[in-house]
Short mmCIF file of C-alpha atoms in Angstrom, two decimals:
data_model
loop_
_atom_site.label_atom_id
_atom_site.label_comp_id
_atom_site.label_asym_id
_atom_site.label_seq_id
_atom_site.Cartn_x
_atom_site.Cartn_y
_atom_site.Cartn_z
CA UNK A 2 67.77 35.17 61.88
CA UNK A 3 69.66 37.69 59.71
CA UNK A 4 67.64 40.77 58.97
CA UNK A 5 68.43 43.60 56.50
CA UNK A 6 66.41 46.80 56.94
CA UNK A 7 66.76 48.71 53.75
CA UNK A 8 66.07 52.15 52.36
CA UNK A 9 64.95 53.84 55.59
CA UNK A 10 65.95 57.17 57.06
CA UNK A 11 68.24 55.96 59.85
CA UNK A 12 68.37 58.31 62.82
CA UNK A 13 70.55 57.63 65.86
CA UNK A 14 70.49 60.60 68.27
CA UNK A 15 73.38 59.26 70.34
CA UNK A 16 75.82 59.57 67.41
CA UNK A 17 74.14 62.27 65.39
CA UNK A 18 73.51 59.89 62.38
CA UNK A 19 70.70 60.91 60.13
CA UNK A 20 70.82 59.53 56.65
CA UNK A 21 69.10 57.04 54.27
CA UNK A 22 71.02 53.77 54.60
CA UNK A 23 70.66 50.10 55.51
CA UNK A 24 70.81 48.36 58.89
CA UNK A 25 71.89 44.76 59.13
CA UNK A 26 71.26 42.48 62.19
CA UNK A 27 72.48 38.96 62.91
CA UNK A 28 72.53 36.84 66.05
CA UNK A 29 70.61 39.39 67.96
CA UNK A 30 73.15 42.15 67.29
CA UNK A 31 73.56 45.07 64.79
CA UNK A 32 76.35 44.10 62.49
CA UNK A 33 76.14 46.97 60.11
CA UNK A 34 74.79 50.53 60.00
CA UNK A 35 75.21 52.07 56.55
CA UNK A 36 78.00 49.58 55.71
CA UNK A 37 76.63 46.12 55.37
CA UNK A 38 79.20 43.33 55.63
CA UNK A 39 80.03 42.01 52.07
CA UNK A 40 79.26 38.44 53.05
CA UNK A 41 76.01 39.26 54.70
CA UNK A 42 73.10 36.99 53.48
CA UNK A 43 69.81 38.07 55.10
CA UNK A 44 66.98 35.57 55.84
CA UNK A 45 64.60 38.51 55.78
CA UNK A 46 64.56 41.87 54.01
CA UNK A 47 62.36 44.73 55.40
CA UNK A 48 61.83 47.65 53.03
CA UNK A 49 61.78 50.79 55.16
CA UNK A 50 61.44 53.30 52.28
CA UNK A 51 59.69 56.51 53.65
CA UNK A 52 60.13 55.30 57.20
CA UNK A 53 62.30 56.32 60.13
CA UNK A 54 64.61 53.54 61.45
CA UNK A 55 65.27 54.34 65.14
CA UNK A 56 66.83 52.80 68.21
CA UNK A 57 64.17 51.01 70.20
CA UNK A 58 62.61 53.38 72.66
CA UNK A 59 63.47 53.46 76.40
CA UNK A 60 60.69 54.30 78.81
CA UNK A 61 61.62 55.20 82.40
CA UNK A 62 58.04 54.95 83.72
CA UNK A 63 55.78 52.11 82.92
CA UNK A 64 53.61 50.20 85.39
CA UNK A 65 52.74 46.73 84.16
CA UNK A 66 50.38 46.01 86.98
CA UNK A 67 51.67 42.48 87.51
CA UNK A 68 51.93 40.92 90.09
CA UNK A 69 48.87 41.83 92.15
CA UNK A 70 46.73 43.90 89.78
CA UNK A 71 46.26 41.55 86.87
CA UNK A 72 42.67 42.78 86.44
CA UNK A 73 44.14 46.14 85.26
CA UNK A 74 47.06 44.86 83.19
CA UNK A 75 49.09 41.58 82.71
CA UNK A 76 52.64 41.30 81.35
CA UNK A 77 51.38 39.83 78.15
CA UNK A 78 48.99 42.71 77.31
CA UNK A 79 51.35 45.47 78.48
CA UNK A 80 54.37 43.98 76.76
CA UNK A 81 52.29 43.85 73.56
CA UNK A 82 51.45 47.53 74.06
CA UNK A 83 55.13 48.30 74.44
CA UNK A 84 55.98 46.49 71.17
CA UNK A 85 53.20 48.42 69.31
CA UNK A 86 54.62 51.57 70.54
CA UNK A 87 58.22 50.70 69.60
CA UNK A 88 59.37 50.58 73.25
CA UNK A 89 61.97 47.89 73.64
CA UNK A 90 63.28 48.72 77.19
CA UNK A 91 61.20 49.85 80.05
CA UNK A 92 61.59 50.68 83.83
CA UNK A 93 58.81 49.55 86.16
CA UNK A 94 58.23 50.94 89.64
CA UNK A 95 58.25 48.76 92.69
CA UNK A 96 54.57 49.22 93.85
CA UNK A 97 53.37 45.85 92.80
CA UNK A 98 51.55 43.47 95.11
CA UNK A 99 53.60 42.10 96.78
CA UNK A 100 56.09 45.11 96.73
CA UNK A 101 59.38 44.52 94.97
CA UNK A 102 61.41 44.45 98.22
CA UNK A 103 62.84 40.92 97.98
CA UNK A 104 65.25 39.51 95.46
CA UNK A 105 63.07 36.49 94.80
CA UNK A 106 60.12 38.68 93.70
CA UNK A 107 62.41 40.76 91.42
CA UNK A 108 63.82 37.56 89.87
CA UNK A 109 60.49 36.03 89.33
CA UNK A 110 59.18 39.20 87.56
CA UNK A 111 62.25 39.39 85.25
CA UNK A 112 61.99 35.68 84.44
CA UNK A 113 58.30 36.15 83.46
CA UNK A 114 59.16 39.11 81.26
CA UNK A 115 62.08 37.35 79.57
CA UNK A 116 59.97 34.33 78.69
CA UNK A 117 57.84 36.73 76.50
CA UNK A 118 60.83 37.67 74.31
CA UNK A 119 59.58 41.22 74.01
CA UNK A 120 60.65 44.45 75.84
CA UNK A 121 63.51 44.37 78.19
CA UNK A 122 62.32 44.91 81.75
CA UNK A 123 64.43 46.97 84.25
CA UNK A 124 62.67 46.92 87.61
CA UNK A 125 63.16 49.46 90.40
CA UNK A 126 63.42 48.01 93.82
CA UNK A 127 61.60 49.31 96.86
CA UNK A 128 63.52 51.85 98.85
CA UNK A 129 61.85 50.78 102.05
CA UNK A 130 60.20 47.42 103.02
CA UNK A 131 56.74 47.37 101.92
CA UNK A 132 57.07 50.97 100.84
CA UNK A 133 56.11 51.72 104.48
CA UNK A 134 58.86 54.30 104.81
CA UNK A 135 60.41 52.81 107.92
CA UNK A 136 63.09 50.16 107.28
CA UNK A 137 65.46 50.32 104.31
CA UNK A 138 65.65 47.27 101.92
CA UNK A 139 68.77 45.30 101.22
CA UNK A 140 69.71 47.35 98.20
CA UNK A 141 72.80 45.30 97.34
CA UNK A 142 70.87 42.07 97.19
CA UNK A 143 68.15 43.69 95.05
CA UNK A 144 70.72 45.09 92.70
CA UNK A 145 72.16 41.62 92.24
CA UNK A 146 68.74 40.30 91.38
CA UNK A 147 68.33 42.93 88.56
CA UNK A 148 67.07 46.23 90.04
CA UNK A 149 68.49 49.36 88.28
CA UNK A 150 67.57 51.76 91.18
CA UNK A 151 65.40 52.26 94.16
CA UNK A 152 62.27 54.33 94.82
CA UNK A 153 58.98 54.67 96.71
CA UNK A 154 56.79 54.92 93.53
CA UNK A 155 53.86 57.11 94.47
CA UNK A 156 54.33 56.63 98.23
CA UNK A 157 55.96 59.81 99.72
CA UNK A 158 58.38 59.36 102.62
CA UNK A 159 57.21 60.80 105.93
CA UNK A 160 60.54 60.62 107.54
CA UNK A 161 63.31 62.92 106.34
CA UNK A 162 65.71 60.86 108.43
CA UNK A 163 64.88 57.66 106.63
CA UNK A 164 65.35 59.47 103.29
CA UNK A 165 68.74 60.70 104.46
CA UNK A 166 69.77 57.25 105.46
CA UNK A 167 68.62 55.80 102.18
CA UNK A 168 70.61 58.36 100.27
CA UNK A 169 73.71 57.63 102.35
CA UNK A 170 73.41 53.87 101.69
CA UNK A 171 72.78 54.53 97.92
CA UNK A 172 75.76 56.89 97.69
CA UNK A 173 78.05 54.31 99.34
CA UNK A 174 77.43 51.77 96.59
CA UNK A 175 76.76 54.13 93.72
CA UNK A 176 73.01 53.33 93.39
CA UNK A 177 70.48 55.87 92.04
CA UNK A 178 67.34 56.75 94.07
CA UNK A 179 64.24 57.49 92.11
CA UNK A 180 61.88 59.93 93.70
CA UNK A 181 58.64 61.55 92.65
CA UNK A 182 58.96 64.93 94.44
CA UNK A 183 55.69 65.44 96.36
CA UNK A 184 55.21 66.35 99.99
CA UNK A 185 53.33 63.72 101.91
CA UNK A 186 50.78 66.18 103.49
CA UNK A 187 50.29 68.72 100.67
CA UNK A 188 49.89 66.12 97.98
CA UNK A 189 46.63 64.57 99.08
CA UNK A 190 44.40 66.48 96.59
CA UNK A 191 42.96 65.25 93.29
CA UNK A 192 43.75 68.22 90.95
CA UNK A 193 46.26 71.09 90.68
CA UNK A 194 45.50 73.97 92.83
CA UNK A 195 44.20 76.87 90.86
CA UNK A 196 41.03 78.59 89.58
CA UNK A 197 39.81 75.53 87.74
CA UNK A 198 39.98 73.17 90.77
CA UNK A 199 38.24 75.83 92.89
CA UNK A 200 35.49 76.25 90.31
CA UNK A 201 34.92 72.51 90.06
CA UNK A 202 35.15 72.01 93.84
CA UNK A 203 38.13 69.65 93.67
CA UNK A 204 40.73 69.42 96.43
CA UNK A 205 43.94 71.01 95.14
CA UNK A 206 47.59 70.00 95.14
CA UNK A 207 49.64 73.17 95.33
CA UNK A 208 53.00 73.60 93.43
CA UNK A 209 54.51 73.82 96.95
CA UNK A 210 53.87 70.11 97.26
CA UNK A 211 56.54 69.59 94.56
CA UNK A 212 58.93 72.38 95.50
CA UNK A 213 59.06 71.60 99.18
CA UNK A 214 60.00 68.01 98.35
CA UNK A 215 62.68 69.24 95.98
CA UNK A 216 64.19 71.58 98.47
CA UNK A 217 64.49 68.65 100.97
CA UNK A 218 65.95 66.25 98.41
CA UNK A 219 68.56 68.82 97.21
CA UNK A 220 69.65 69.66 100.74
CA UNK A 221 70.09 66.04 101.47
CA UNK A 222 72.11 65.46 98.20
CA UNK A 223 74.56 68.25 99.32
CA UNK A 224 75.36 66.30 102.51
CA UNK A 225 75.23 62.68 101.11
CA UNK A 226 76.67 63.06 97.52
CA UNK A 227 73.96 60.63 96.27
CA UNK A 228 72.47 60.53 92.82
CA UNK A 229 68.76 61.13 92.39
CA UNK A 230 66.52 60.78 89.41
CA UNK A 231 63.30 62.85 89.76
CA UNK A 232 60.24 61.22 88.33
CA UNK A 233 57.66 63.32 86.41
CA UNK A 234 58.27 67.02 87.22
CA UNK A 235 55.05 68.96 86.82
CA UNK A 236 55.71 72.64 87.55
CA UNK A 237 57.55 75.69 86.34
CA UNK A 238 58.89 76.33 89.80
CA UNK A 239 60.08 72.74 90.02
CA UNK A 240 61.98 73.16 86.73
CA UNK A 241 63.75 76.23 88.04
CA UNK A 242 64.91 74.44 91.20
CA UNK A 243 66.29 71.61 89.16
CA UNK A 244 68.31 74.12 87.01
CA UNK A 245 69.76 75.63 90.17
CA UNK A 246 70.66 72.25 91.62
CA UNK A 247 72.42 71.33 88.45
CA UNK A 248 74.35 74.56 88.41
CA UNK A 249 75.53 73.64 91.93
CA UNK A 250 76.86 70.39 90.64
CA UNK A 251 74.28 68.04 92.29
CA UNK A 252 73.86 64.59 90.74
CA UNK A 253 70.26 65.04 89.46
CA UNK A 254 68.37 63.75 86.35
CA UNK A 255 64.69 64.03 85.73
CA UNK A 256 61.84 63.26 83.40
CA UNK A 257 58.42 64.55 82.41
CA UNK A 258 55.31 62.63 81.35
CA UNK A 259 53.66 62.85 77.98
CA UNK A 260 50.52 64.04 79.91
CA UNK A 261 52.18 67.05 81.54
CA UNK A 262 54.09 67.90 78.27
CA UNK A 263 50.90 68.26 76.22
CA UNK A 264 47.92 68.84 78.53
CA UNK A 265 46.88 71.41 81.16
CA UNK A 266 44.25 71.32 83.96
CA UNK A 267 41.63 72.68 81.49
CA UNK A 268 41.71 69.28 79.85
CA UNK A 269 39.83 68.02 82.87
CA UNK A 270 36.87 69.61 81.12
CA UNK A 271 33.60 68.57 82.85
CA UNK A 272 35.13 66.24 85.45
CA UNK A 273 36.70 63.87 82.84
CA UNK A 274 38.18 61.11 84.97
CA UNK A 275 40.52 60.19 82.09
CA UNK A 276 42.48 63.32 83.10
CA UNK A 277 42.71 62.14 86.74
CA UNK A 278 46.43 61.76 86.83
CA UNK A 279 49.39 61.80 89.17
CA UNK A 280 51.05 64.34 89.13
CA UNK A 281 48.08 66.42 88.29
CA UNK A 282 47.85 68.45 85.13
CA UNK A 283 48.93 71.98 85.89
CA UNK A 284 48.49 75.34 84.21
CA UNK A 285 49.70 76.57 80.84
CA UNK A 286 52.77 78.37 82.15
CA UNK A 287 53.84 75.11 83.74
CA UNK A 288 53.39 73.20 80.54
CA UNK A 289 55.44 75.77 78.51
CA UNK A 290 58.20 75.54 81.21
CA UNK A 291 58.34 71.85 80.98
CA UNK A 292 58.44 71.88 77.25
CA UNK A 293 61.31 74.42 77.22
CA UNK A 294 63.23 72.40 79.91
CA UNK A 295 62.82 69.18 77.83
CA UNK A 296 64.18 70.99 74.80
CA UNK A 297 67.27 72.58 76.53
CA UNK A 298 68.24 69.47 78.43
CA UNK A 299 67.18 70.52 81.95
CA UNK A 300 64.74 67.62 81.74
CA UNK A 301 66.41 64.58 80.43
CA UNK A 302 63.72 62.18 79.33
CA UNK A 303 60.09 62.03 78.16
CA UNK A 304 58.17 59.11 79.73
CA UNK A 305 54.85 57.36 79.02
CA UNK A 306 53.82 57.28 82.68
CA UNK A 307 51.93 54.17 81.60
CA UNK A 308 49.46 53.17 84.26
CA UNK A 309 46.54 51.03 83.07
CA UNK A 310 43.38 51.37 85.11
CA UNK A 311 40.37 49.18 84.66
CA UNK A 312 36.90 50.39 83.66
CA UNK A 313 35.45 50.04 87.23
CA UNK A 314 38.10 52.10 88.82
CA UNK A 315 38.02 54.90 86.20
CA UNK A 316 34.26 55.30 85.52
CA UNK A 317 33.71 57.03 88.87
CA UNK A 318 33.26 60.65 89.98
CA UNK A 319 36.51 62.44 89.26
CA UNK A 320 37.65 62.65 92.93
CA UNK A 321 37.03 58.97 93.53
CA UNK A 322 38.46 57.63 90.23
CA UNK A 323 41.87 55.91 90.36
CA UNK A 324 44.59 58.11 88.86
CA UNK A 325 46.43 56.82 85.82
CA UNK A 326 46.35 56.46 82.05
CA UNK A 327 47.66 54.10 79.43
CA UNK A 328 50.67 55.57 77.61
CA UNK A 329 53.17 52.99 76.12
CA UNK A 330 51.48 53.09 72.66
CA UNK A 331 51.45 56.87 72.68
CA UNK A 332 54.97 57.73 73.68
CA UNK A 333 56.62 57.90 70.19
CA UNK A 334 53.72 59.57 68.50
CA UNK A 335 53.44 62.32 71.29
CA UNK A 336 57.21 62.89 70.95
CA UNK A 337 56.74 63.34 67.24
CA UNK A 338 53.69 65.67 67.85
CA UNK A 339 55.97 67.85 70.23
CA UNK A 340 58.52 68.05 67.39
CA UNK A 341 55.90 68.98 64.78
CA UNK A 342 53.84 71.36 66.80
CA UNK A 343 56.55 73.00 68.80
CA UNK A 344 59.22 73.33 66.05
CA UNK A 345 61.53 70.99 68.03
CA UNK A 346 64.40 69.39 66.01
CA UNK A 347 63.50 65.77 65.30
CA UNK A 348 66.81 64.58 66.70
CA UNK A 349 66.04 66.11 70.14
CA UNK A 350 62.44 64.75 70.17
CA UNK A 351 63.77 61.33 69.51
CA UNK A 352 66.77 61.51 71.87
CA UNK A 353 64.45 62.04 74.90
CA UNK A 354 62.80 58.73 74.21
CA UNK A 355 65.99 56.77 73.16
CA UNK A 356 69.54 57.74 74.18
CA UNK A 357 68.73 60.26 76.92
CA UNK A 358 66.68 57.81 79.10
CA UNK A 359 69.41 55.16 78.43
CA UNK A 360 72.00 57.68 79.72
CA UNK A 361 69.88 58.22 82.88
CA UNK A 362 70.12 54.48 83.56
CA UNK A 363 73.89 54.58 82.95
CA UNK A 364 75.93 51.73 84.44
CA UNK A 365 72.84 50.19 85.96
CA UNK A 366 72.42 48.67 82.48
CA UNK A 367 75.64 46.71 82.86
CA UNK A 368 76.75 45.16 79.56
CA UNK A 369 73.83 46.84 77.80
CA UNK A 370 75.05 50.36 78.64
CA UNK A 371 76.96 50.82 75.44
CA UNK A 372 74.04 49.99 73.13
CA UNK A 373 70.51 50.34 74.58
CA UNK A 374 68.88 53.37 73.05
CA UNK A 375 71.47 53.51 70.26
CA UNK A 376 72.13 52.06 66.76
CA UNK A 377 75.72 50.95 67.04
CA UNK A 378 77.67 48.14 65.41
CA UNK A 379 78.06 45.34 67.82
CA UNK A 380 75.15 46.65 70.03
CA UNK A 381 71.95 44.83 70.75
CA UNK A 382 69.50 44.66 67.81
CA UNK A 383 66.66 46.75 69.22
CA UNK A 384 65.11 48.68 66.35
CA UNK A 385 61.92 50.63 65.87
CA UNK A 386 60.66 51.33 62.29
CA UNK A 387 57.99 54.02 62.09
CA UNK A 388 56.09 55.69 59.22
CA UNK A 389 56.08 59.38 60.28
CA UNK A 390 53.49 60.30 57.77
CA UNK A 391 50.93 57.81 58.85
CA UNK A 392 48.45 59.40 61.22
CA UNK A 393 46.33 57.35 63.65
CA UNK A 394 43.39 58.11 65.91
CA UNK A 395 43.64 57.11 69.60
CA UNK A 396 40.70 54.76 70.16
CA UNK A 397 40.09 52.36 73.11
CA UNK A 398 39.37 49.39 70.82
CA UNK A 399 42.67 49.92 68.95
CA UNK A 400 44.91 49.91 72.05
CA UNK A 401 46.72 46.64 72.95
CA UNK A 402 47.01 47.57 76.54
CA UNK A 403 44.57 46.17 78.94
CA UNK A 404 44.03 49.84 80.12
CA UNK A 405 41.90 51.70 77.62
CA UNK A 406 41.74 55.11 79.30
CA UNK A 407 43.75 58.10 78.20
CA UNK A 408 43.11 61.77 78.08
CA UNK A 409 44.31 61.65 74.43
CA UNK A 410 41.35 59.57 73.39
CA UNK A 411 40.05 60.81 70.02
CA UNK A 412 43.32 62.69 69.25
CA UNK A 413 44.77 62.19 65.71
CA UNK A 414 48.57 61.57 66.32
CA UNK A 415 51.43 61.39 63.83
CA UNK A 416 53.61 58.38 63.38
CA UNK A 417 52.65 54.73 63.20
CA UNK A 418 55.07 52.05 64.24
CA UNK A 419 55.41 49.52 61.37
CA UNK A 420 57.81 47.09 62.95
CA UNK A 421 59.61 46.58 66.33
CA UNK A 422 62.71 44.40 66.57
CA UNK A 423 64.06 43.25 69.96
CA UNK A 424 67.41 41.36 70.14
CA UNK A 425 67.27 40.72 66.37
CA UNK A 426 63.81 39.21 66.65
CA UNK A 427 60.78 40.75 64.98
CA UNK A 428 58.48 41.12 67.96
CA UNK A 429 55.84 43.37 66.37
CA UNK A 430 54.69 43.98 62.78
CA UNK A 431 51.82 46.21 61.74
CA UNK A 432 49.26 44.19 59.78
#
């Protein structure tokens, strides 16, 4: 299939390109950006006038719930959600059932995903067997089977010694360890510590749960030289520690979720379980610090933190409800909302969901490193076409994800994805 995307405003944050021009795709690759080959004869023309033509989005945090939790999400439904959101590459954590701690399990998941011909799936392998925090996995074998890094998902490590050994192992082979900084013992509450949690009688998670974990990680990085990606920072104090770590030359990258970027603990309202999230929503000063850090590059990427939860697990009292929210279909619109409401340059708002997360993945992408999250001649044909003027309302019945719960329910958001192209194949088109 040869596709010619015409008359759109083409924005490629990686190269700084921002102009109205055409994009040509053939044999799954981009063969022209602005300059279409003279002998190019398209099978299909897509008129993108008035639309943004972007690299396919890269999401560093998306649970697909398969295998093991198919009642909450299946590859088919969650990949369809990714396509509707313009997400063409996504990273999934290892806390499936069974856990992704064996090469065969990773290979099977990737095979299932590839058969769908939709988003590119980049799994994280388990750092320890069964995520039990005791015995390290065979990281070399898991890497060969397709893992782009290793983590514990939401399961905090109890043993600092195990974490040290894991970082030593990862540093030896150049692997990245993905950690959500939260102390095992302080992180057992259900809401952010503060006046609201106290008033509602909810058990709190203090900021110290994040900062203590960060101090531990950074001290171990100094002695091991490993590279760590910090998943979903949530606090102003955490942001400041990351700034200091980077100033010291530590190999650290990090991301923030769409939830923490836009919401605060007051959005819990009257025990709204849709706002039962991990990490918990914190106070306004934390949100403002996270927004500033994402703008100045201290935080590298914005993630959907997609975690579909079924009706039975969500419609419970707040403290008993399962944490999580759907997010794949909201990622691009919430990046555009951040740009519009915060006066953030559009190029930066798009970079944190395209080229910057791809840079975090780095050489773990292998041959895709030079083109995922970018629009480059010879690169993979992953393209998102979005109408920035088309607003849409977040409604459960309009979401393609099997998970219908989100704290953004009822919000009117900017930007509607018109078309998603993966590997030169039109995988989604707005009806």
